Amino acid sequence: MIITVDEIHAANCNEISQLAASVQHFIQDRLPVGLVFAGLPAAVSDLLNEGVATFLRRADKIDLHAAAVRDVEQYGMRDKPNAPDPEDAGENIQIFDEFWESPELGIEQILVKQVPARVLRGFLDEVVLRDDYPANCAYACDQVADADLATLAAKVLKARRGDNFGFGYTGILIDQCQAESELPAFIRDALLTIDEQLGADVELDLDDQDDSMQPAATESAE
């Protein structure tokens, strides 16, 4: 199992220390666990120098260095605009190797309109049992027709968007998809395109490490 934490400059140091301490116990028990942190160089250094995180000082430190814009493949995606684009929008879009514009005004509409009713019903059946299910989204399986599922599911997703207490609602919906054909086509096709284009890239070749049980602290630079 690999545990990853990105943008560590925004993480709570006490929580990171607790996580590192727990992983240290797992590694001492020879369990197959890895821990990877990523962030700006200064943030990584601050974390490794934290007095209560001495375990992390033995981590493998990998500096990814800076990359020129011309050497980076860039992909963009946005909702359907609800207002005219600024004059420089077209020029900015040209920077991307691939750019997708959603046919919908919000990601929730993509999610609920491009999956089968079975997926929506499975999603609602699961989240309605959660303590953080929005109270204004009444749902009873035998009282909601298939034609009304998308409207209700979108309302539930919007109610919990950006709410840490409701974290995971979108993931629960996607988890209900049992085949590639059931995934939202707009997102699926974009990700497949990116995967195909990046598949030809040269892989990062790191020196082999004898001690594969060590955690890694990774730096990325802008």
PDB file of C-alpha atoms in Angstrom:
ATOM      1  CA  MET A   1       0.000   0.000   0.000  1.00  0.00           C
ATOM      2  CA  ILE A   2       1.334   3.424  -0.977  1.00  0.00           C
ATOM      3  CA  ILE A   3       0.046   6.455   0.962  1.00  0.00           C
ATOM      4  CA  THR A   4       0.518   9.719  -0.913  1.00  0.00           C
ATOM      5  CA  VAL A   5       0.179  13.301   0.325  1.00  0.00           C
ATOM      6  CA  ASP A   6       0.451  16.132  -2.188  1.00  0.00           C
ATOM      7  CA  GLU A   7       0.847  19.878  -1.538  1.00  0.00           C
ATOM      8  CA  ILE A   8       2.276  19.280   1.919  1.00  0.00           C
ATOM      9  CA  HIS A   9       2.684  23.005   2.510  1.00  0.00           C
ATOM     10  CA  ALA A  10      -1.079  23.046   3.113  1.00  0.00           C
ATOM     11  CA  ALA A  11      -1.066  20.012   5.421  1.00  0.00           C
ATOM     12  CA  ASN A  12      -1.329  20.099   9.191  1.00  0.00           C
ATOM     13  CA  CYS A  13       2.122  19.315  10.626  1.00  0.00           C
ATOM     14  CA  ASN A  14       0.704  17.523  13.657  1.00  0.00           C
ATOM     15  CA  GLU A  15      -1.417  15.266  11.471  1.00  0.00           C
ATOM     16  CA  ILE A  16       1.537  14.556   9.171  1.00  0.00           C
ATOM     17  CA  SER A  17       3.643  13.626  12.193  1.00  0.00           C
ATOM     18  CA  GLN A  18       0.935  11.271  13.445  1.00  0.00           C
ATOM     19  CA  LEU A  19       0.718   9.682  10.010  1.00  0.00           C
ATOM     20  CA  ALA A  20       4.489   9.256   9.824  1.00  0.00           C
ATOM     21  CA  ALA A  21       4.573   7.702  13.308  1.00  0.00           C
ATOM     22  CA  SER A  22       1.879   5.185  12.355  1.00  0.00           C
ATOM     23  CA  VAL A  23       3.648   4.262   9.122  1.00  0.00           C
ATOM     24  CA  GLN A  24       6.899   3.852  11.046  1.00  0.00           C
ATOM     25  CA  HIS A  25       5.249   1.190  13.223  1.00  0.00           C
ATOM     26  CA  PHE A  26       3.928  -0.582  10.120  1.00  0.00           C
ATOM     27  CA  ILE A  27       7.405  -0.590   8.551  1.00  0.00           C
ATOM     28  CA  GLN A  28       8.968  -1.909  11.754  1.00  0.00           C
ATOM     29  CA  ASP A  29       6.469  -4.754  11.553  1.00  0.00           C
ATOM     30  CA  ARG A  30       7.707  -5.386   7.980  1.00  0.00           C
ATOM     31  CA  LEU A  31       4.325  -4.602   6.453  1.00  0.00           C
ATOM     32  CA  PRO A  32       4.318  -3.606   2.747  1.00  0.00           C
ATOM     33  CA  VAL A  33       3.630   0.115   3.271  1.00  0.00           C
ATOM     34  CA  GLY A  34       5.125   3.119   1.510  1.00  0.00           C
ATOM     35  CA  LEU A  35       4.733   6.825   2.268  1.00  0.00           C
ATOM     36  CA  VAL A  36       5.253   9.555  -0.342  1.00  0.00           C
ATOM     37  CA  PHE A  37       5.052  13.306   0.251  1.00  0.00           C
ATOM     38  CA  ALA A  38       5.243  15.862  -2.547  1.00  0.00           C
ATOM     39  CA  GLY A  39       5.463  19.620  -2.500  1.00  0.00           C
ATOM     40  CA  LEU A  40       7.637  22.652  -3.139  1.00  0.00           C
ATOM     41  CA  PRO A  41      11.277  22.257  -2.043  1.00  0.00           C
ATOM     42  CA  ALA A  42      10.993  24.574   0.956  1.00  0.00           C
ATOM     43  CA  ALA A  43       7.897  22.755   2.213  1.00  0.00           C
ATOM     44  CA  VAL A  44       9.606  19.373   1.937  1.00  0.00           C
ATOM     45  CA  SER A  45      12.677  20.673   3.788  1.00  0.00           C
ATOM     46  CA  ASP A  46      10.533  22.159   6.558  1.00  0.00           C
ATOM     47  CA  LEU A  47       8.747  18.850   6.997  1.00  0.00           C
ATOM     48  CA  LEU A  48      11.975  16.835   7.158  1.00  0.00           C
ATOM     49  CA  ASN A  49      13.439  19.268   9.675  1.00  0.00           C
ATOM     50  CA  GLU A  50      10.393  19.111  11.930  1.00  0.00           C
ATOM     51  CA  GLY A  51      11.597  17.960  15.337  1.00  0.00           C
ATOM     52  CA  VAL A  52       8.790  15.461  15.872  1.00  0.00           C
ATOM     53  CA  ALA A  53       9.250  13.863  12.437  1.00  0.00           C
ATOM     54  CA  THR A  54      12.751  12.416  12.839  1.00  0.00           C
ATOM     55  CA  PHE A  55      11.630   9.199  11.150  1.00  0.00           C
ATOM     56  CA  LEU A  56      11.108  11.131   7.929  1.00  0.00           C
ATOM     57  CA  ARG A  57      14.704  12.378   7.892  1.00  0.00           C
ATOM     58  CA  ARG A  58      15.763   8.898   6.801  1.00  0.00           C
ATOM     59  CA  ALA A  59      13.511   9.163   3.744  1.00  0.00           C
ATOM     60  CA  ASP A  60      14.829   9.115   0.199  1.00  0.00           C
ATOM     61  CA  LYS A  61      14.719  12.700  -1.026  1.00  0.00           C
ATOM     62  CA  ILE A  62      14.074  13.117  -4.752  1.00  0.00           C
ATOM     63  CA  ASP A  63      14.444  16.509  -6.431  1.00  0.00           C
ATOM     64  CA  LEU A  64      12.444  16.587  -9.667  1.00  0.00           C
ATOM     65  CA  HIS A  65      13.960  19.967 -10.643  1.00  0.00           C
ATOM     66  CA  ALA A  66      12.215  22.615 -12.702  1.00  0.00           C
ATOM     67  CA  ALA A  67      10.819  21.928 -16.160  1.00  0.00           C
ATOM     68  CA  ALA A  68      10.555  24.427 -18.991  1.00  0.00           C
ATOM     69  CA  VAL A  69       6.998  25.108 -20.157  1.00  0.00           C
ATOM     70  CA  ARG A  70       7.878  23.854 -23.641  1.00  0.00           C
ATOM     71  CA  ASP A  71       8.853  20.486 -22.149  1.00  0.00           C
ATOM     72  CA  VAL A  72       5.581  20.004 -20.276  1.00  0.00           C
ATOM     73  CA  GLU A  73       2.464  18.567 -21.871  1.00  0.00           C
ATOM     74  CA  GLN A  74      -0.531  20.613 -20.782  1.00  0.00           C
ATOM     75  CA  TYR A  75      -4.149  19.544 -20.726  1.00  0.00           C
ATOM     76  CA  GLY A  76      -7.157  21.646 -19.806  1.00  0.00           C
ATOM     77  CA  MET A  77     -10.842  21.110 -19.134  1.00  0.00           C
ATOM     78  CA  ARG A  78     -13.606  23.488 -18.165  1.00  0.00           C
ATOM     79  CA  ASP A  79     -17.346  23.706 -17.738  1.00  0.00           C
ATOM     80  CA  LYS A  80     -19.491  25.275 -20.416  1.00  0.00           C
ATOM     81  CA  PRO A  81     -19.065  29.047 -19.890  1.00  0.00           C
ATOM     82  CA  ASN A  82     -22.073  30.893 -18.491  1.00  0.00           C
ATOM     83  CA  ALA A  83     -20.743  34.219 -19.825  1.00  0.00           C
ATOM     84  CA  PRO A  84     -18.764  35.374 -22.886  1.00  0.00           C
ATOM     85  CA  ASP A  85     -15.039  34.594 -22.799  1.00  0.00           C
ATOM     86  CA  PRO A  86     -12.547  37.431 -22.325  1.00  0.00           C
ATOM     87  CA  GLU A  87     -10.674  38.515 -25.429  1.00  0.00           C
ATOM     88  CA  ASP A  88      -7.506  36.558 -24.605  1.00  0.00           C
ATOM     89  CA  ALA A  89      -9.301  33.276 -23.821  1.00  0.00           C
ATOM     90  CA  GLY A  90      -8.737  31.776 -27.269  1.00  0.00           C
ATOM     91  CA  GLU A  91      -5.025  32.559 -27.139  1.00  0.00           C
ATOM     92  CA  ASN A  92      -4.710  31.003 -23.686  1.00  0.00           C
ATOM     93  CA  ILE A  93      -6.526  27.848 -24.762  1.00  0.00           C
ATOM     94  CA  GLN A  94      -4.043  27.383 -27.613  1.00  0.00           C
ATOM     95  CA  ILE A  95      -1.308  26.804 -25.020  1.00  0.00           C
ATOM     96  CA  PHE A  96      -2.777  23.409 -24.148  1.00  0.00           C
ATOM     97  CA  ASP A  97      -1.896  20.249 -26.057  1.00  0.00           C
ATOM     98  CA  GLU A  98      -5.526  19.197 -25.658  1.00  0.00           C
ATOM     99  CA  PHE A  99      -8.445  21.182 -24.276  1.00  0.00           C
ATOM    100  CA  TRP A 100     -11.995  20.037 -23.549  1.00  0.00           C
ATOM    101  CA  GLU A 101     -15.073  22.163 -22.928  1.00  0.00           C
ATOM    102  CA  SER A 102     -17.962  20.482 -21.191  1.00  0.00           C
ATOM    103  CA  PRO A 103     -21.418  20.602 -22.788  1.00  0.00           C
ATOM    104  CA  GLU A 104     -22.788  21.294 -19.289  1.00  0.00           C
ATOM    105  CA  LEU A 105     -22.542  24.261 -16.914  1.00  0.00           C
ATOM    106  CA  GLY A 106     -21.346  22.165 -13.982  1.00  0.00           C
ATOM    107  CA  ILE A 107     -19.457  18.928 -13.355  1.00  0.00           C
ATOM    108  CA  GLU A 108     -22.454  17.547 -11.465  1.00  0.00           C
ATOM    109  CA  GLN A 109     -24.516  17.581 -14.661  1.00  0.00           C
ATOM    110  CA  ILE A 110     -21.815  15.657 -16.520  1.00  0.00           C
ATOM    111  CA  LEU A 111     -21.723  13.052 -13.779  1.00  0.00           C
ATOM    112  CA  VAL A 112     -25.459  12.475 -13.515  1.00  0.00           C
ATOM    113  CA  LYS A 113     -26.378  12.757 -17.205  1.00  0.00           C
ATOM    114  CA  GLN A 114     -23.678  10.467 -18.555  1.00  0.00           C
ATOM    115  CA  VAL A 115     -24.094   7.443 -16.297  1.00  0.00           C
ATOM    116  CA  PRO A 116     -26.914   4.849 -16.340  1.00  0.00           C
ATOM    117  CA  ALA A 117     -29.858   5.010 -13.980  1.00  0.00           C
ATOM    118  CA  ARG A 118     -28.524   1.903 -12.244  1.00  0.00           C
ATOM    119  CA  VAL A 119     -25.397   3.839 -11.235  1.00  0.00           C
ATOM    120  CA  LEU A 120     -27.422   6.783  -9.926  1.00  0.00           C
ATOM    121  CA  ARG A 121     -29.722   4.559  -7.911  1.00  0.00           C
ATOM    122  CA  GLY A 122     -26.791   2.649  -6.423  1.00  0.00           C
ATOM    123  CA  PHE A 123     -25.158   5.958  -5.501  1.00  0.00           C
ATOM    124  CA  LEU A 124     -28.276   7.294  -3.785  1.00  0.00           C
ATOM    125  CA  ASP A 125     -28.929   3.986  -2.015  1.00  0.00           C
ATOM    126  CA  GLU A 126     -25.466   4.216  -0.467  1.00  0.00           C
ATOM    127  CA  VAL A 127     -25.156   7.894   0.430  1.00  0.00           C
ATOM    128  CA  VAL A 128     -28.673   8.232   1.864  1.00  0.00           C
ATOM    129  CA  LEU A 129     -27.437   6.114   4.786  1.00  0.00           C
ATOM    130  CA  ARG A 130     -24.617   8.531   5.627  1.00  0.00           C
ATOM    131  CA  ASP A 131     -24.833  10.903   8.571  1.00  0.00           C
ATOM    132  CA  ASP A 132     -23.863  13.816   6.316  1.00  0.00           C
ATOM    133  CA  TYR A 133     -26.522  13.165   3.667  1.00  0.00           C
ATOM    134  CA  PRO A 134     -28.201  16.543   2.904  1.00  0.00           C
ATOM    135  CA  ALA A 135     -31.514  16.798   4.732  1.00  0.00           C
ATOM    136  CA  ASN A 136     -33.208  18.657   1.883  1.00  0.00           C
ATOM    137  CA  CYS A 137     -32.690  15.797  -0.603  1.00  0.00           C
ATOM    138  CA  ALA A 138     -35.331  13.289   0.455  1.00  0.00           C
ATOM    139  CA  TYR A 139     -34.857   9.896  -1.190  1.00  0.00           C
ATOM    140  CA  ALA A 140     -36.703   6.613  -0.925  1.00  0.00           C
ATOM    141  CA  CYS A 141     -35.779   3.999  -3.522  1.00  0.00           C
ATOM    142  CA  ASP A 142     -39.335   2.880  -4.281  1.00  0.00           C
ATOM    143  CA  GLN A 143     -40.626   6.454  -4.550  1.00  0.00           C
ATOM    144  CA  VAL A 144     -38.202   7.939  -7.082  1.00  0.00           C
ATOM    145  CA  ALA A 145     -38.587   7.045 -10.757  1.00  0.00           C
ATOM    146  CA  ASP A 146     -35.548   6.504 -12.976  1.00  0.00           C
ATOM    147  CA  ALA A 147     -36.344   9.710 -14.867  1.00  0.00           C
ATOM    148  CA  ASP A 148     -35.976  11.742 -11.649  1.00  0.00           C
ATOM    149  CA  LEU A 149     -32.723  10.212 -10.421  1.00  0.00           C
ATOM    150  CA  ALA A 150     -30.387  12.574 -12.285  1.00  0.00           C
ATOM    151  CA  THR A 151     -32.039  15.693 -10.856  1.00  0.00           C
ATOM    152  CA  LEU A 152     -31.881  14.386  -7.295  1.00  0.00           C
ATOM    153  CA  ALA A 153     -28.322  13.051  -7.613  1.00  0.00           C
ATOM    154  CA  ALA A 154     -27.108  16.398  -8.977  1.00  0.00           C
ATOM    155  CA  LYS A 155     -28.746  18.190  -6.048  1.00  0.00           C
ATOM    156  CA  VAL A 156     -27.007  15.853  -3.594  1.00  0.00           C
ATOM    157  CA  LEU A 157     -23.605  16.327  -5.252  1.00  0.00           C
ATOM    158  CA  LYS A 158     -23.938  20.111  -5.288  1.00  0.00           C
ATOM    159  CA  ALA A 159     -25.002  20.142  -1.646  1.00  0.00           C
ATOM    160  CA  ARG A 160     -21.778  18.401  -0.663  1.00  0.00           C
ATOM    161  CA  ARG A 161     -19.377  20.010  -3.155  1.00  0.00           C
ATOM    162  CA  GLY A 162     -16.415  21.546  -1.353  1.00  0.00           C
ATOM    163  CA  ASP A 163     -17.696  20.308   1.998  1.00  0.00           C
ATOM    164  CA  ASN A 164     -14.964  18.395   3.842  1.00  0.00           C
ATOM    165  CA  PHE A 165     -17.591  16.699   5.975  1.00  0.00           C
ATOM    166  CA  GLY A 166     -19.175  15.312   2.804  1.00  0.00           C
ATOM    167  CA  PHE A 167     -15.888  14.344   1.163  1.00  0.00           C
ATOM    168  CA  GLY A 168     -16.183  11.332  -1.095  1.00  0.00           C
ATOM    169  CA  TYR A 169     -19.629  11.712  -2.649  1.00  0.00           C
ATOM    170  CA  THR A 170     -18.287  11.990  -6.202  1.00  0.00           C
ATOM    171  CA  GLY A 171     -16.029   8.996  -5.652  1.00  0.00           C
ATOM    172  CA  ILE A 172     -18.963   6.943  -4.404  1.00  0.00           C
ATOM    173  CA  LEU A 173     -20.892   7.720  -7.596  1.00  0.00           C
ATOM    174  CA  ILE A 174     -17.945   6.740  -9.814  1.00  0.00           C
ATOM    175  CA  ASP A 175     -17.434   3.551  -7.792  1.00  0.00           C
ATOM    176  CA  GLN A 176     -20.905   2.445  -8.838  1.00  0.00           C
ATOM    177  CA  CYS A 177     -19.723   2.211 -12.474  1.00  0.00           C
ATOM    178  CA  GLN A 178     -18.913  -1.429 -13.168  1.00  0.00           C
ATOM    179  CA  ALA A 179     -17.646  -1.035 -16.744  1.00  0.00           C
ATOM    180  CA  GLU A 180     -15.805   1.562 -18.794  1.00  0.00           C
ATOM    181  CA  SER A 181     -18.959   2.158 -20.811  1.00  0.00           C
ATOM    182  CA  GLU A 182     -20.772   3.297 -17.655  1.00  0.00           C
ATOM    183  CA  LEU A 183     -18.275   6.051 -16.824  1.00  0.00           C
ATOM    184  CA  PRO A 184     -19.171   9.652 -17.796  1.00  0.00           C
ATOM    185  CA  ALA A 185     -18.091   9.776 -21.446  1.00  0.00           C
ATOM    186  CA  PHE A 186     -16.787  13.361 -21.346  1.00  0.00           C
ATOM    187  CA  ILE A 187     -14.346  12.638 -18.515  1.00  0.00           C
ATOM    188  CA  ARG A 188     -13.540   9.076 -19.621  1.00  0.00           C
ATOM    189  CA  ASP A 189     -12.607  10.049 -23.175  1.00  0.00           C
ATOM    190  CA  ALA A 190     -10.428  12.947 -22.031  1.00  0.00           C
ATOM    191  CA  LEU A 191      -8.521  10.752 -19.572  1.00  0.00           C
ATOM    192  CA  LEU A 192      -8.034   8.014 -22.165  1.00  0.00           C
ATOM    193  CA  THR A 193      -6.633  10.580 -24.586  1.00  0.00           C
ATOM    194  CA  ILE A 194      -4.195  11.873 -21.976  1.00  0.00           C
ATOM    195  CA  ASP A 195      -3.177   8.340 -21.015  1.00  0.00           C
ATOM    196  CA  GLU A 196      -2.539   7.415 -24.646  1.00  0.00           C
ATOM    197  CA  GLN A 197      -0.409  10.498 -25.291  1.00  0.00           C
ATOM    198  CA  LEU A 198       1.593  10.211 -22.086  1.00  0.00           C
ATOM    199  CA  GLY A 199       2.128   6.495 -22.616  1.00  0.00           C
ATOM    200  CA  ALA A 200       4.815   7.228 -25.180  1.00  0.00           C
ATOM    201  CA  ASP A 201       6.792   9.460 -22.795  1.00  0.00           C
ATOM    202  CA  VAL A 202      10.102   8.347 -21.339  1.00  0.00           C
ATOM    203  CA  GLU A 203       9.629   6.922 -17.865  1.00  0.00           C
ATOM    204  CA  LEU A 204      11.516   8.403 -14.923  1.00  0.00           C
ATOM    205  CA  ASP A 205      14.508   6.138 -14.263  1.00  0.00           C
ATOM    206  CA  LEU A 206      15.425   6.155 -10.588  1.00  0.00           C
ATOM    207  CA  ASP A 207      18.343   4.275  -9.088  1.00  0.00           C
ATOM    208  CA  ASP A 208      17.344   0.961  -7.558  1.00  0.00           C
ATOM    209  CA  GLN A 209      17.107   1.058  -3.795  1.00  0.00           C
ATOM    210  CA  ASP A 210      17.942  -2.002  -1.735  1.00  0.00           C
ATOM    211  CA  ASP A 211      15.797  -0.839   1.154  1.00  0.00           C
ATOM    212  CA  SER A 212      12.387  -0.690  -0.516  1.00  0.00           C
ATOM    213  CA  MET A 213      10.700  -0.205   2.829  1.00  0.00           C
ATOM    214  CA  GLN A 214      11.966   3.370   3.234  1.00  0.00           C
ATOM    215  CA  PRO A 215       9.468   6.217   2.722  1.00  0.00           C
ATOM    216  CA  ALA A 216      10.152   8.857   0.101  1.00  0.00           C
ATOM    217  CA  ALA A 217       9.902  12.637   0.312  1.00  0.00           C
ATOM    218  CA  THR A 218       9.597  14.170  -3.136  1.00  0.00           C
ATOM    219  CA  GLU A 219      10.207  17.751  -4.208  1.00  0.00           C
ATOM    220  CA  SER A 220       8.590  19.389  -7.193  1.00  0.00           C
ATOM    221  CA  ALA A 221       9.564  22.851  -8.391  1.00  0.00           C
ATOM    222  CA  GLU A 222       7.608  25.367 -10.391  1.00  0.00           C
TER     223      GLU A 222
END
